[in-house]
Amino acid sequence: MMTTSVDDRVDSLLSKLGSRITGPRRRVARLLASKQGSFSAEALNEELPDVGRATVYRTLKLLSDAGVLCKTTLPDGSPRYSIDHSWHHHHLICSSCRTVEEFRHSALERLLCEMSAEIPGQVLGHRVELYVTCMHCL
Ligand SMILES: [Zn+2]
Ligand SMILES: [Zn+2]
Ligand SMILES: [Zn+2]
């Protein structure tokens, strides 16, 4: 049962890439589909010793560009990836354990929408990342 759902998720991850789905890319996607929370490219690379480093990084980039993965930045500037579960959201990033969580807040969206009326030019989008100490780390 578990295997089926992971396979389904792998297929839906890869279907968004459209183009060529190679064996190594499938291996990367399979590992991603089993992940909870956030992860670094280095950690994935270590878990897939027989898949080339370039393939791991390239697949992460393709999946980020396709909107399958969220790429966030830790306080020290290093990138962190997580599965994108929903359409529009922001991130809570724990600076201790590096967990990345999604959050939404309607008041924030309203405020940004009102602000954009006063900003010269056209606002195309926004990103909001909050650095926190998570409940677990407190
Ligand atoms: Zn996200
Ligand atoms: Zn934490
Ligand atoms: Zn927003």
PDB file of C-alpha atoms and ligand atoms in Angstrom:
ATOM      1  CA  MET A   1       0.000   0.000   0.000  1.00  0.00           C
ATOM      2  CA  MET A   2       2.779   2.362   1.003  1.00  0.00           C
ATOM      3  CA  THR A   3       4.706   1.395  -2.148  1.00  0.00           C
ATOM      4  CA  THR A   4       1.742   2.239  -4.388  1.00  0.00           C
ATOM      5  CA  SER A   5       1.322   5.720  -2.978  1.00  0.00           C
ATOM      6  CA  VAL A   6       5.036   6.457  -3.315  1.00  0.00           C
ATOM      7  CA  ASP A   7       4.902   5.235  -6.932  1.00  0.00           C
ATOM      8  CA  ASP A   8       1.869   7.415  -7.608  1.00  0.00           C
ATOM      9  CA  ARG A   9       3.682  10.405  -6.210  1.00  0.00           C
ATOM     10  CA  VAL A  10       6.791   9.629  -8.261  1.00  0.00           C
ATOM     11  CA  ASP A  11       4.651   9.453 -11.395  1.00  0.00           C
ATOM     12  CA  SER A  12       2.944  12.736 -10.654  1.00  0.00           C
ATOM     13  CA  LEU A  13       6.286  14.401  -9.854  1.00  0.00           C
ATOM     14  CA  LEU A  14       7.784  13.202 -13.105  1.00  0.00           C
ATOM     15  CA  SER A  15       4.733  13.804 -15.258  1.00  0.00           C
ATOM     16  CA  LYS A  16       5.179  17.535 -14.642  1.00  0.00           C
ATOM     17  CA  LEU A  17       8.632  17.349 -16.164  1.00  0.00           C
ATOM     18  CA  GLY A  18       7.065  16.202 -19.410  1.00  0.00           C
ATOM     19  CA  SER A  19      10.279  15.480 -21.264  1.00  0.00           C
ATOM     20  CA  ARG A  20      12.738  12.660 -20.869  1.00  0.00           C
ATOM     21  CA  ILE A  21      12.417  10.543 -17.757  1.00  0.00           C
ATOM     22  CA  THR A  22      15.643   8.675 -17.335  1.00  0.00           C
ATOM     23  CA  GLY A  23      16.343   5.907 -14.837  1.00  0.00           C
ATOM     24  CA  PRO A  24      18.528   8.081 -12.586  1.00  0.00           C
ATOM     25  CA  ARG A  25      15.929  10.883 -12.568  1.00  0.00           C
ATOM     26  CA  ARG A  26      13.323   8.360 -11.517  1.00  0.00           C
ATOM     27  CA  ARG A  27      15.612   7.235  -8.667  1.00  0.00           C
ATOM     28  CA  VAL A  28      15.941  10.836  -7.479  1.00  0.00           C
ATOM     29  CA  ALA A  29      12.176  11.427  -7.700  1.00  0.00           C
ATOM     30  CA  ARG A  30      11.501   8.176  -5.844  1.00  0.00           C
ATOM     31  CA  LEU A  31      13.699   9.261  -2.965  1.00  0.00           C
ATOM     32  CA  LEU A  32      12.076  12.721  -2.940  1.00  0.00           C
ATOM     33  CA  ALA A  33       8.594  11.218  -2.795  1.00  0.00           C
ATOM     34  CA  SER A  34       9.532   9.369   0.398  1.00  0.00           C
ATOM     35  CA  LYS A  35      10.812  12.525   2.120  1.00  0.00           C
ATOM     36  CA  GLN A  36       9.077  14.443   4.856  1.00  0.00           C
ATOM     37  CA  GLY A  37       9.898  18.066   5.516  1.00  0.00           C
ATOM     38  CA  SER A  38      12.871  19.645   3.826  1.00  0.00           C
ATOM     39  CA  PHE A  39      16.190  18.374   2.603  1.00  0.00           C
ATOM     40  CA  SER A  40      19.456  19.568   1.140  1.00  0.00           C
ATOM     41  CA  ALA A  41      20.888  18.580  -2.224  1.00  0.00           C
ATOM     42  CA  GLU A  42      23.990  17.226  -0.442  1.00  0.00           C
ATOM     43  CA  ALA A  43      21.909  14.857   1.708  1.00  0.00           C
ATOM     44  CA  LEU A  44      20.105  13.480  -1.352  1.00  0.00           C
ATOM     45  CA  ASN A  45      23.398  13.076  -3.105  1.00  0.00           C
ATOM     46  CA  GLU A  46      24.762  11.046  -0.194  1.00  0.00           C
ATOM     47  CA  GLU A  47      21.699   8.801  -0.197  1.00  0.00           C
ATOM     48  CA  LEU A  48      22.151   8.067  -3.887  1.00  0.00           C
ATOM     49  CA  PRO A  49      25.842   7.213  -4.148  1.00  0.00           C
ATOM     50  CA  ASP A  50      25.443   5.557  -7.559  1.00  0.00           C
ATOM     51  CA  VAL A  51      23.569   8.466  -9.147  1.00  0.00           C
ATOM     52  CA  GLY A  52      25.854  11.217 -10.371  1.00  0.00           C
ATOM     53  CA  ARG A  53      25.984  14.454  -8.419  1.00  0.00           C
ATOM     54  CA  ALA A  54      25.185  16.467 -11.565  1.00  0.00           C
ATOM     55  CA  THR A  55      22.059  14.367 -12.173  1.00  0.00           C
ATOM     56  CA  VAL A  56      20.833  14.940  -8.607  1.00  0.00           C
ATOM     57  CA  TYR A  57      21.334  18.717  -8.866  1.00  0.00           C
ATOM     58  CA  ARG A  58      19.886  18.905 -12.368  1.00  0.00           C
ATOM     59  CA  THR A  59      16.772  16.938 -11.362  1.00  0.00           C
ATOM     60  CA  LEU A  60      16.256  19.192  -8.331  1.00  0.00           C
ATOM     61  CA  LYS A  61      16.477  22.242 -10.554  1.00  0.00           C
ATOM     62  CA  LEU A  62      14.029  20.788 -13.111  1.00  0.00           C
ATOM     63  CA  LEU A  63      11.544  19.898 -10.376  1.00  0.00           C
ATOM     64  CA  SER A  64      11.875  23.347  -8.769  1.00  0.00           C
ATOM     65  CA  ASP A  65      11.334  25.058 -12.118  1.00  0.00           C
ATOM     66  CA  ALA A  66       8.291  22.838 -12.730  1.00  0.00           C
ATOM     67  CA  GLY A  67       6.810  23.933  -9.391  1.00  0.00           C
ATOM     68  CA  VAL A  68       7.013  20.445  -7.901  1.00  0.00           C
ATOM     69  CA  LEU A  69       9.590  21.445  -5.314  1.00  0.00           C
ATOM     70  CA  CYS A  70       9.911  24.627  -3.285  1.00  0.00           C
ATOM     71  CA  LYS A  71      13.394  26.012  -3.023  1.00  0.00           C
ATOM     72  CA  THR A  72      13.949  28.032   0.121  1.00  0.00           C
ATOM     73  CA  THR A  73      17.013  29.630   1.618  1.00  0.00           C
ATOM     74  CA  LEU A  74      18.262  29.058   5.152  1.00  0.00           C
ATOM     75  CA  PRO A  75      19.498  32.000   7.256  1.00  0.00           C
ATOM     76  CA  ASP A  76      23.069  31.071   6.258  1.00  0.00           C
ATOM     77  CA  GLY A  77      22.105  31.294   2.579  1.00  0.00           C
ATOM     78  CA  SER A  78      22.210  27.589   1.731  1.00  0.00           C
ATOM     79  CA  PRO A  79      19.350  26.206  -0.382  1.00  0.00           C
ATOM     80  CA  ARG A  80      16.796  23.785   0.965  1.00  0.00           C
ATOM     81  CA  TYR A  81      14.142  21.834  -0.913  1.00  0.00           C
ATOM     82  CA  SER A  82      10.682  20.611   0.042  1.00  0.00           C
ATOM     83  CA  ILE A  83       7.737  19.136  -1.841  1.00  0.00           C
ATOM     84  CA  ASP A  84       5.314  21.851  -2.952  1.00  0.00           C
ATOM     85  CA  HIS A  85       1.957  20.744  -1.555  1.00  0.00           C
ATOM     86  CA  SER A  86      -0.239  23.642  -2.461  1.00  0.00           C
ATOM     87  CA  TRP A  87      -0.709  26.468  -4.862  1.00  0.00           C
ATOM     88  CA  HIS A  88       0.175  29.681  -3.016  1.00  0.00           C
ATOM     89  CA  HIS A  89       1.961  29.570   0.318  1.00  0.00           C
ATOM     90  CA  HIS A  90       4.879  30.905   2.288  1.00  0.00           C
ATOM     91  CA  HIS A  91       7.505  29.247   4.426  1.00  0.00           C
ATOM     92  CA  LEU A  92       8.407  28.986   8.073  1.00  0.00           C
ATOM     93  CA  ILE A  93      12.029  27.978   8.349  1.00  0.00           C
ATOM     94  CA  CYS A  94      13.407  26.764  11.674  1.00  0.00           C
ATOM     95  CA  SER A  95      16.893  28.137  12.099  1.00  0.00           C
ATOM     96  CA  SER A  96      17.804  25.336  14.542  1.00  0.00           C
ATOM     97  CA  CYS A  97      16.598  22.105  12.900  1.00  0.00           C
ATOM     98  CA  ARG A  98      16.131  23.556   9.389  1.00  0.00           C
ATOM     99  CA  THR A  99      12.602  22.232   9.055  1.00  0.00           C
ATOM    100  CA  VAL A 100      10.591  24.047   6.404  1.00  0.00           C
ATOM    101  CA  GLU A 101       6.829  24.323   6.898  1.00  0.00           C
ATOM    102  CA  GLU A 102       4.198  25.911   4.710  1.00  0.00           C
ATOM    103  CA  PHE A 103       1.959  28.651   5.987  1.00  0.00           C
ATOM    104  CA  ARG A 104      -0.824  30.833   4.642  1.00  0.00           C
ATOM    105  CA  HIS A 105      -2.322  33.962   6.140  1.00  0.00           C
ATOM    106  CA  SER A 106      -5.245  35.817   4.594  1.00  0.00           C
ATOM    107  CA  ALA A 107      -4.429  39.107   6.376  1.00  0.00           C
ATOM    108  CA  LEU A 108      -0.928  39.030   4.888  1.00  0.00           C
ATOM    109  CA  GLU A 109      -2.319  38.486   1.367  1.00  0.00           C
ATOM    110  CA  ARG A 110      -4.806  41.336   1.851  1.00  0.00           C
ATOM    111  CA  LEU A 111      -2.088  43.678   3.072  1.00  0.00           C
ATOM    112  CA  LEU A 112       0.226  42.843   0.167  1.00  0.00           C
ATOM    113  CA  CYS A 113      -2.650  43.306  -2.255  1.00  0.00           C
ATOM    114  CA  GLU A 114      -3.491  46.745  -0.803  1.00  0.00           C
ATOM    115  CA  MET A 115       0.192  47.733  -0.818  1.00  0.00           C
ATOM    116  CA  SER A 116       0.615  46.768  -4.456  1.00  0.00           C
ATOM    117  CA  ALA A 117      -1.928  49.449  -5.429  1.00  0.00           C
ATOM    118  CA  GLU A 118       0.494  52.058  -4.071  1.00  0.00           C
ATOM    119  CA  ILE A 119       3.640  50.589  -5.588  1.00  0.00           C
ATOM    120  CA  PRO A 120       4.711  52.136  -8.882  1.00  0.00           C
ATOM    121  CA  GLY A 121       4.653  49.629 -11.729  1.00  0.00           C
ATOM    122  CA  GLN A 122       3.032  46.232 -11.607  1.00  0.00           C
ATOM    123  CA  VAL A 123       3.608  43.754  -8.766  1.00  0.00           C
ATOM    124  CA  LEU A 124       4.022  40.290 -10.283  1.00  0.00           C
ATOM    125  CA  GLY A 125       4.283  38.173  -7.162  1.00  0.00           C
ATOM    126  CA  HIS A 126       5.937  37.813  -3.776  1.00  0.00           C
ATOM    127  CA  ARG A 127       7.805  35.437  -1.517  1.00  0.00           C
ATOM    128  CA  VAL A 128       7.640  35.532   2.255  1.00  0.00           C
ATOM    129  CA  GLU A 129       9.967  33.438   4.403  1.00  0.00           C
ATOM    130  CA  LEU A 130       9.882  33.648   8.178  1.00  0.00           C
ATOM    131  CA  TYR A 131      12.841  32.406  10.195  1.00  0.00           C
ATOM    132  CA  VAL A 132      11.600  30.845  13.406  1.00  0.00           C
ATOM    133  CA  THR A 133      12.504  28.510  16.248  1.00  0.00           C
ATOM    134  CA  CYS A 134       9.942  25.733  15.772  1.00  0.00           C
ATOM    135  CA  MET A 135       7.798  24.275  18.576  1.00  0.00           C
ATOM    136  CA  HIS A 136       9.977  21.176  18.533  1.00  0.00           C
ATOM    137  CA  CYS A 137      13.175  23.159  19.106  1.00  0.00           C
ATOM    138  CA  LEU A 138      11.789  25.515  21.759  1.00  0.00           C
TER     139      LEU A 138
HETATM  140 ZN    ZN B   1       6.679  25.446  -0.235  1.00  0.00          ZN
HETATM  141 ZN    ZN B   2      13.200  23.347  14.756  1.00  0.00          ZN
HETATM  142 ZN    ZN B   3       1.376  35.269  -0.424  1.00  0.00          ZN
END
